PDB file of C-alpha atoms and ligand atoms in Angstrom:
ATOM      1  CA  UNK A  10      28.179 -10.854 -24.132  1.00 97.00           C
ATOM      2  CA  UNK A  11      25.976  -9.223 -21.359  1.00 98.00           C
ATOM      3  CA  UNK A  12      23.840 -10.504 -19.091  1.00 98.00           C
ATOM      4  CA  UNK A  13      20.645  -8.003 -17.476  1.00 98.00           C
ATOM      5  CA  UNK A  14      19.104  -9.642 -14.876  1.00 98.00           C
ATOM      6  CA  UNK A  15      16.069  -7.370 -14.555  1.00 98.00           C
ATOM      7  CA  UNK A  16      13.437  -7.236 -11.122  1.00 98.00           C
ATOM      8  CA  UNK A  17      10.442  -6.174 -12.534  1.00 98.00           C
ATOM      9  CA  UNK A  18       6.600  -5.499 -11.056  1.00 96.00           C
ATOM     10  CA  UNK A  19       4.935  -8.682 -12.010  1.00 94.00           C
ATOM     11  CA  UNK A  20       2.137  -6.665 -13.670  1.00 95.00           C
ATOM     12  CA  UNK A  21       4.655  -5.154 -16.247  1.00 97.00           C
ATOM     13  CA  UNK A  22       6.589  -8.392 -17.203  1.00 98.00           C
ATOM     14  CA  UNK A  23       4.427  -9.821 -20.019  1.00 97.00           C
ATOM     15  CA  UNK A  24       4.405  -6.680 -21.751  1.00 98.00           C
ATOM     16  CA  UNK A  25       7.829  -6.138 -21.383  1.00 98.00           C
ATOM     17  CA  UNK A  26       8.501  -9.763 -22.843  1.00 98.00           C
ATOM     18  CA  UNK A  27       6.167  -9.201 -25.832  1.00 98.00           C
ATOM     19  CA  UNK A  28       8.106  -5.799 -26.531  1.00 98.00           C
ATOM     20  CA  UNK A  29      11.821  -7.975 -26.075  1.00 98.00           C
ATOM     21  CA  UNK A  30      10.744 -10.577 -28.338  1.00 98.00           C
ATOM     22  CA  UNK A  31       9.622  -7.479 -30.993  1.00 98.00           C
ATOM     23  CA  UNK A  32      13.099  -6.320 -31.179  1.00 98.00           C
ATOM     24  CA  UNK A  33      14.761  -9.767 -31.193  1.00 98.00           C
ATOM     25  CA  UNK A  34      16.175 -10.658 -27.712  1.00 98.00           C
ATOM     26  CA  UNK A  35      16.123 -13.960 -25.959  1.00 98.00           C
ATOM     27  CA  UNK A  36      14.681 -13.690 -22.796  1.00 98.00           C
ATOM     28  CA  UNK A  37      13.675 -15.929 -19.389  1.00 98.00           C
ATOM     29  CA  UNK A  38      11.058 -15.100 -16.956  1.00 98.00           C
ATOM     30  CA  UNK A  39      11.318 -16.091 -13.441  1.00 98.00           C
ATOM     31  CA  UNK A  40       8.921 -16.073 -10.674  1.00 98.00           C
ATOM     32  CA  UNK A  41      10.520 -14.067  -8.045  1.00 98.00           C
ATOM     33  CA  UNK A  42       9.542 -12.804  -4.277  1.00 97.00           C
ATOM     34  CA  UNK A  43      10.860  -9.514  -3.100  1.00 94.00           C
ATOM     35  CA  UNK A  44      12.403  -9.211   0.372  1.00 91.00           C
ATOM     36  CA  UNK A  45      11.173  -6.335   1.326  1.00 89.00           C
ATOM     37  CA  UNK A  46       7.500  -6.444   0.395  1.00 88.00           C
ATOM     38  CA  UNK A  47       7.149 -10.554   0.532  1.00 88.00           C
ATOM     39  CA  UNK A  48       5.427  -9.997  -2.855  1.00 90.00           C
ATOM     40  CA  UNK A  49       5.568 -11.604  -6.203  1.00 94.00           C
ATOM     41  CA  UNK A  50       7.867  -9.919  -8.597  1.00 96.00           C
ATOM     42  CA  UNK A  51       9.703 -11.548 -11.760  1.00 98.00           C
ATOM     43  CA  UNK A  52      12.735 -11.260 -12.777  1.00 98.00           C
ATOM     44  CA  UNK A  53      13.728 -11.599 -16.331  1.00 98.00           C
ATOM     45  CA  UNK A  54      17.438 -12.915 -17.717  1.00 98.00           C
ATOM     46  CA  UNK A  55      18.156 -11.446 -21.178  1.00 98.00           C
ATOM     47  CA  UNK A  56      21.678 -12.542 -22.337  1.00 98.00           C
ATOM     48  CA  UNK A  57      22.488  -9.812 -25.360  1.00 98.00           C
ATOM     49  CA  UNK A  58      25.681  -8.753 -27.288  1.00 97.00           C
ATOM     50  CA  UNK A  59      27.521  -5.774 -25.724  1.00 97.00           C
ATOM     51  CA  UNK A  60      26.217  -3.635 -28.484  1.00 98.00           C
ATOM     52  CA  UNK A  61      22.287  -4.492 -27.680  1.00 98.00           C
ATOM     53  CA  UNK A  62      22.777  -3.637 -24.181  1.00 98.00           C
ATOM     54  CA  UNK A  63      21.080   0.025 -24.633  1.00 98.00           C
ATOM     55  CA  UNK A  64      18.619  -0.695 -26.752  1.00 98.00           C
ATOM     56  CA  UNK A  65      17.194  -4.017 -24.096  1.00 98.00           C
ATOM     57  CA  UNK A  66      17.385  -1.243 -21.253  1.00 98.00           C
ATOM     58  CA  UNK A  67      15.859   1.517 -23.233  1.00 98.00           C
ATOM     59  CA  UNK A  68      13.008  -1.484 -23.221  1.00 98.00           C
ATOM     60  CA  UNK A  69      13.341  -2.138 -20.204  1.00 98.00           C
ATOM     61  CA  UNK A  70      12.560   1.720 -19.083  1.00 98.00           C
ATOM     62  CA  UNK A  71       9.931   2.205 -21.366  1.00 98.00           C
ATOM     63  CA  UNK A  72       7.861  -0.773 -20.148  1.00 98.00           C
ATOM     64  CA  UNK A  73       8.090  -0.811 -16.326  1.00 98.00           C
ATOM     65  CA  UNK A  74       6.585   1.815 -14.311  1.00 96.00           C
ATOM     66  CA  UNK A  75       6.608   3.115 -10.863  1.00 97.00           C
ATOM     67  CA  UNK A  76       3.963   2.036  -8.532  1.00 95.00           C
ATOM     68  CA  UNK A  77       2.906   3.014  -4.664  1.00 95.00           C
ATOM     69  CA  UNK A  78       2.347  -0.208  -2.871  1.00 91.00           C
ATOM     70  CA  UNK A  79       1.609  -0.110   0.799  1.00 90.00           C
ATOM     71  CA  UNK A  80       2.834  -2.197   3.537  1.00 87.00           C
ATOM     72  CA  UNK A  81       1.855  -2.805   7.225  1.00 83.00           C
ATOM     73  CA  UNK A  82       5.329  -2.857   9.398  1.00 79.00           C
ATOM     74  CA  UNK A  83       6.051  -5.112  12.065  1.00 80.00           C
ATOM     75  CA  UNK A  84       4.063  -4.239  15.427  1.00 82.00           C
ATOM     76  CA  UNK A  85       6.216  -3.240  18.066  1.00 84.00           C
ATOM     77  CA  UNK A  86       6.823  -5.416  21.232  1.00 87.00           C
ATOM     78  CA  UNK A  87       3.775  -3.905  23.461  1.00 87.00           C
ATOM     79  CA  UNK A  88       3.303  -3.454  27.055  1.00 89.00           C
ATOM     80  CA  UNK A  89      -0.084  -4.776  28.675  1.00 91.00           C
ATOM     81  CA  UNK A  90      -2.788  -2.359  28.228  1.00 89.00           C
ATOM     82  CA  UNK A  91      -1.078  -0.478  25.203  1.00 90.00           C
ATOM     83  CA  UNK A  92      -3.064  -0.002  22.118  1.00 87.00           C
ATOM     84  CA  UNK A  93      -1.428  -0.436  18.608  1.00 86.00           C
ATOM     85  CA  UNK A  94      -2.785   1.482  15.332  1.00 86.00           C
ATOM     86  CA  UNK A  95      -1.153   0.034  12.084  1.00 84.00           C
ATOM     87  CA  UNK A  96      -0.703   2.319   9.747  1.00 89.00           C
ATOM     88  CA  UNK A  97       0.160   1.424   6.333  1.00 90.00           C
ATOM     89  CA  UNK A  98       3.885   3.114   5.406  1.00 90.00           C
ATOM     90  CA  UNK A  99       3.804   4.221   1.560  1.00 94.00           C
ATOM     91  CA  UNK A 100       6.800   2.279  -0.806  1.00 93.00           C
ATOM     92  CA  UNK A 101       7.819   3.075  -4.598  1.00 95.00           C
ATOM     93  CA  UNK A 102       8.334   0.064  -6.536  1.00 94.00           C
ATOM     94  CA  UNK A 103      10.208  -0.214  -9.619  1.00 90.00           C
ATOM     95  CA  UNK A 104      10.190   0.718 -12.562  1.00 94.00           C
ATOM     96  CA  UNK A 105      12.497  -2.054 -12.765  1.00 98.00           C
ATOM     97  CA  UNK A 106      15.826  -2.764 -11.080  1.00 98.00           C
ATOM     98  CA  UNK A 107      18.284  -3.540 -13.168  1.00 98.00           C
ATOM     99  CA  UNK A 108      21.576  -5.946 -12.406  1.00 98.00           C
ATOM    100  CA  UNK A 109      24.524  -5.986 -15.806  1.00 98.00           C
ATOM    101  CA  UNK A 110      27.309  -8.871 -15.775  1.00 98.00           C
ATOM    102  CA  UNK A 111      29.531  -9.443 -18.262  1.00 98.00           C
ATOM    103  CA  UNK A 112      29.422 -13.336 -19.479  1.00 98.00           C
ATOM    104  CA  UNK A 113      32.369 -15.273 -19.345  1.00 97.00           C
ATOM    105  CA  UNK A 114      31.388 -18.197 -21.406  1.00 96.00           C
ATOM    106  CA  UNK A 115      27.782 -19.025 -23.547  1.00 93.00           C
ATOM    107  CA  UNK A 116      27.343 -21.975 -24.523  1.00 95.00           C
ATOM    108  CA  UNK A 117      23.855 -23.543 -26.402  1.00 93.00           C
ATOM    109  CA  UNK A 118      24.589 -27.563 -26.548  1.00 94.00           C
TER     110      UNK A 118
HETATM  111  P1  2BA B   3      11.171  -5.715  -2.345  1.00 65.31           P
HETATM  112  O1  2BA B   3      12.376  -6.182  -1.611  1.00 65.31           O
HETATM  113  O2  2BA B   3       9.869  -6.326  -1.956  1.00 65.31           O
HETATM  114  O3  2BA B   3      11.111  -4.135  -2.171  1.00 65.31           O
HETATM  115  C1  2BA B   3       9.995  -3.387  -2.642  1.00 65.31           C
HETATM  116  C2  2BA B   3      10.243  -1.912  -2.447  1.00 65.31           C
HETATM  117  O4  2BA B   3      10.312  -1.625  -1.053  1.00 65.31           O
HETATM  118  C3  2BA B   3      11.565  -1.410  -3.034  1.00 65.31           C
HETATM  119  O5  2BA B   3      11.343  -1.053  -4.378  1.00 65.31           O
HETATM  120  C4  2BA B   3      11.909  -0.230  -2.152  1.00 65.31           C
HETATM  121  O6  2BA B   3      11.236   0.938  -2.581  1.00 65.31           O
HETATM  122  C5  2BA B   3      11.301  -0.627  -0.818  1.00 65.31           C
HETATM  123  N1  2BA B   3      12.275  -1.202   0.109  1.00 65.31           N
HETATM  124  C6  2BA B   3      13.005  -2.316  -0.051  1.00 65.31           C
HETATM  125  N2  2BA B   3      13.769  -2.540   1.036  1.00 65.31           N
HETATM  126  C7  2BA B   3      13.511  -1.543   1.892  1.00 65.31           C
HETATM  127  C8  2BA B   3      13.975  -1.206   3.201  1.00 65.31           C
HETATM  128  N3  2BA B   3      14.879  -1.957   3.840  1.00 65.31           N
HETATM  129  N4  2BA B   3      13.478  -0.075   3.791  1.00 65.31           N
HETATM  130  C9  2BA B   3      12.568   0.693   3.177  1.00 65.31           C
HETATM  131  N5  2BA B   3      12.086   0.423   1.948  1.00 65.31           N
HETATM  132  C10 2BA B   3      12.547  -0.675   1.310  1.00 65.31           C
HETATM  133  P2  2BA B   3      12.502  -1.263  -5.454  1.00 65.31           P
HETATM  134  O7  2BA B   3      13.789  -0.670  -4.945  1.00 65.31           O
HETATM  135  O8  2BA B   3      11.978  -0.771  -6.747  1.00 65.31           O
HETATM  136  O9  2BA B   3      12.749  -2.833  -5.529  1.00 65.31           O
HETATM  137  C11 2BA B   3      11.806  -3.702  -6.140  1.00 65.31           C
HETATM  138  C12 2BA B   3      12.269  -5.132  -5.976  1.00 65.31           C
HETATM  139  O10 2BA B   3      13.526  -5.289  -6.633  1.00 65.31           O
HETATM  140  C13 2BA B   3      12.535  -5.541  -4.529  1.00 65.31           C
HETATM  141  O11 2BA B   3      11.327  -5.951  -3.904  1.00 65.31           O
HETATM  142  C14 2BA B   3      13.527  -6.683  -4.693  1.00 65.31           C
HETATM  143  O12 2BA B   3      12.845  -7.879  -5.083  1.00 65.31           O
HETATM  144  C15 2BA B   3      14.340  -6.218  -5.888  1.00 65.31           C
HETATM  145  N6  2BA B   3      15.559  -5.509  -5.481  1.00 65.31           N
HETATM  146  C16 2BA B   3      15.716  -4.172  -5.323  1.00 65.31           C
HETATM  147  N7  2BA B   3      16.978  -3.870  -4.992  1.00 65.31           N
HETATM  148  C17 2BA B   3      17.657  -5.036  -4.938  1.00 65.31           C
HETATM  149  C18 2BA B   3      18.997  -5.405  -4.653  1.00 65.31           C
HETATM  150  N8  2BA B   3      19.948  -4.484  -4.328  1.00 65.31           N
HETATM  151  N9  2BA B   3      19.335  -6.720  -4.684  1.00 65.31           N
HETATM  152  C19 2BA B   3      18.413  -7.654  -4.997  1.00 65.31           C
HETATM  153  N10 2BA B   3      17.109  -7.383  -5.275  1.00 65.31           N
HETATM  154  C20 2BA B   3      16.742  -6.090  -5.247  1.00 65.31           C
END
């Protein structure tokens, strides 16, 4: 038994859930916050057997797609008198990033 733990772009989760449930897996969605950006992302759990694994990341890949986000950095510590331009820096995000862990023990009580 595997478990993905899966960062996805927010925008691609509910298509990627639709397209899990097709082909049978179980799956959670969680509202998540990336670090980095400070935006909303979601993670989804999917808890497979070993031999699924491929196909839920061949999923995975074909439903989550790279995007260019921008983000403002941090203004620097300024002098009096200096003048600061922000300039958005360019990020990729995603498709998807993806986290496997074996499972020790599932239980449904
Ligand atoms: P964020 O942390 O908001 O990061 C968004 C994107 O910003 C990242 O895209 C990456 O391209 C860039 N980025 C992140 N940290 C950076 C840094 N210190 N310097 C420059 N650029 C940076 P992805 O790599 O596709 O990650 C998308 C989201 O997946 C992340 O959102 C985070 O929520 C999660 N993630 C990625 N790697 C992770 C890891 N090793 N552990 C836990 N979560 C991770």
């Amino acid at each position: 038994m595997k478990l993905i733990v899966s960062i996805v772009h927010r925008d691609d989760a509910d298509q990627l859930l639709r397209a899990l449930q097709r082909e049978g897996y179980q799956s959670t969605k969680i509202s998540t916050t990336g670090g980095f950006l400070r935006a909303g992302n979601s993670t989804i759990l999917i808890g497979t057997e070993e031999s699924l694994l491929e196909g839920a990341l061949k999923t995975i890949r074909e439903n989550c797609h790279v995007r260019t986000e921008y983000v403002n950095p941090l203004p620097p510590v300024m002098e009096p008198g200096e003048l600061y331009i922000p300039r958005p820096v360019e990020v990729q995000v995603g498709g998807a990033t993806v986290f496997v862990m074996d499972v020790d023990r599932w239980e449904k009580f």
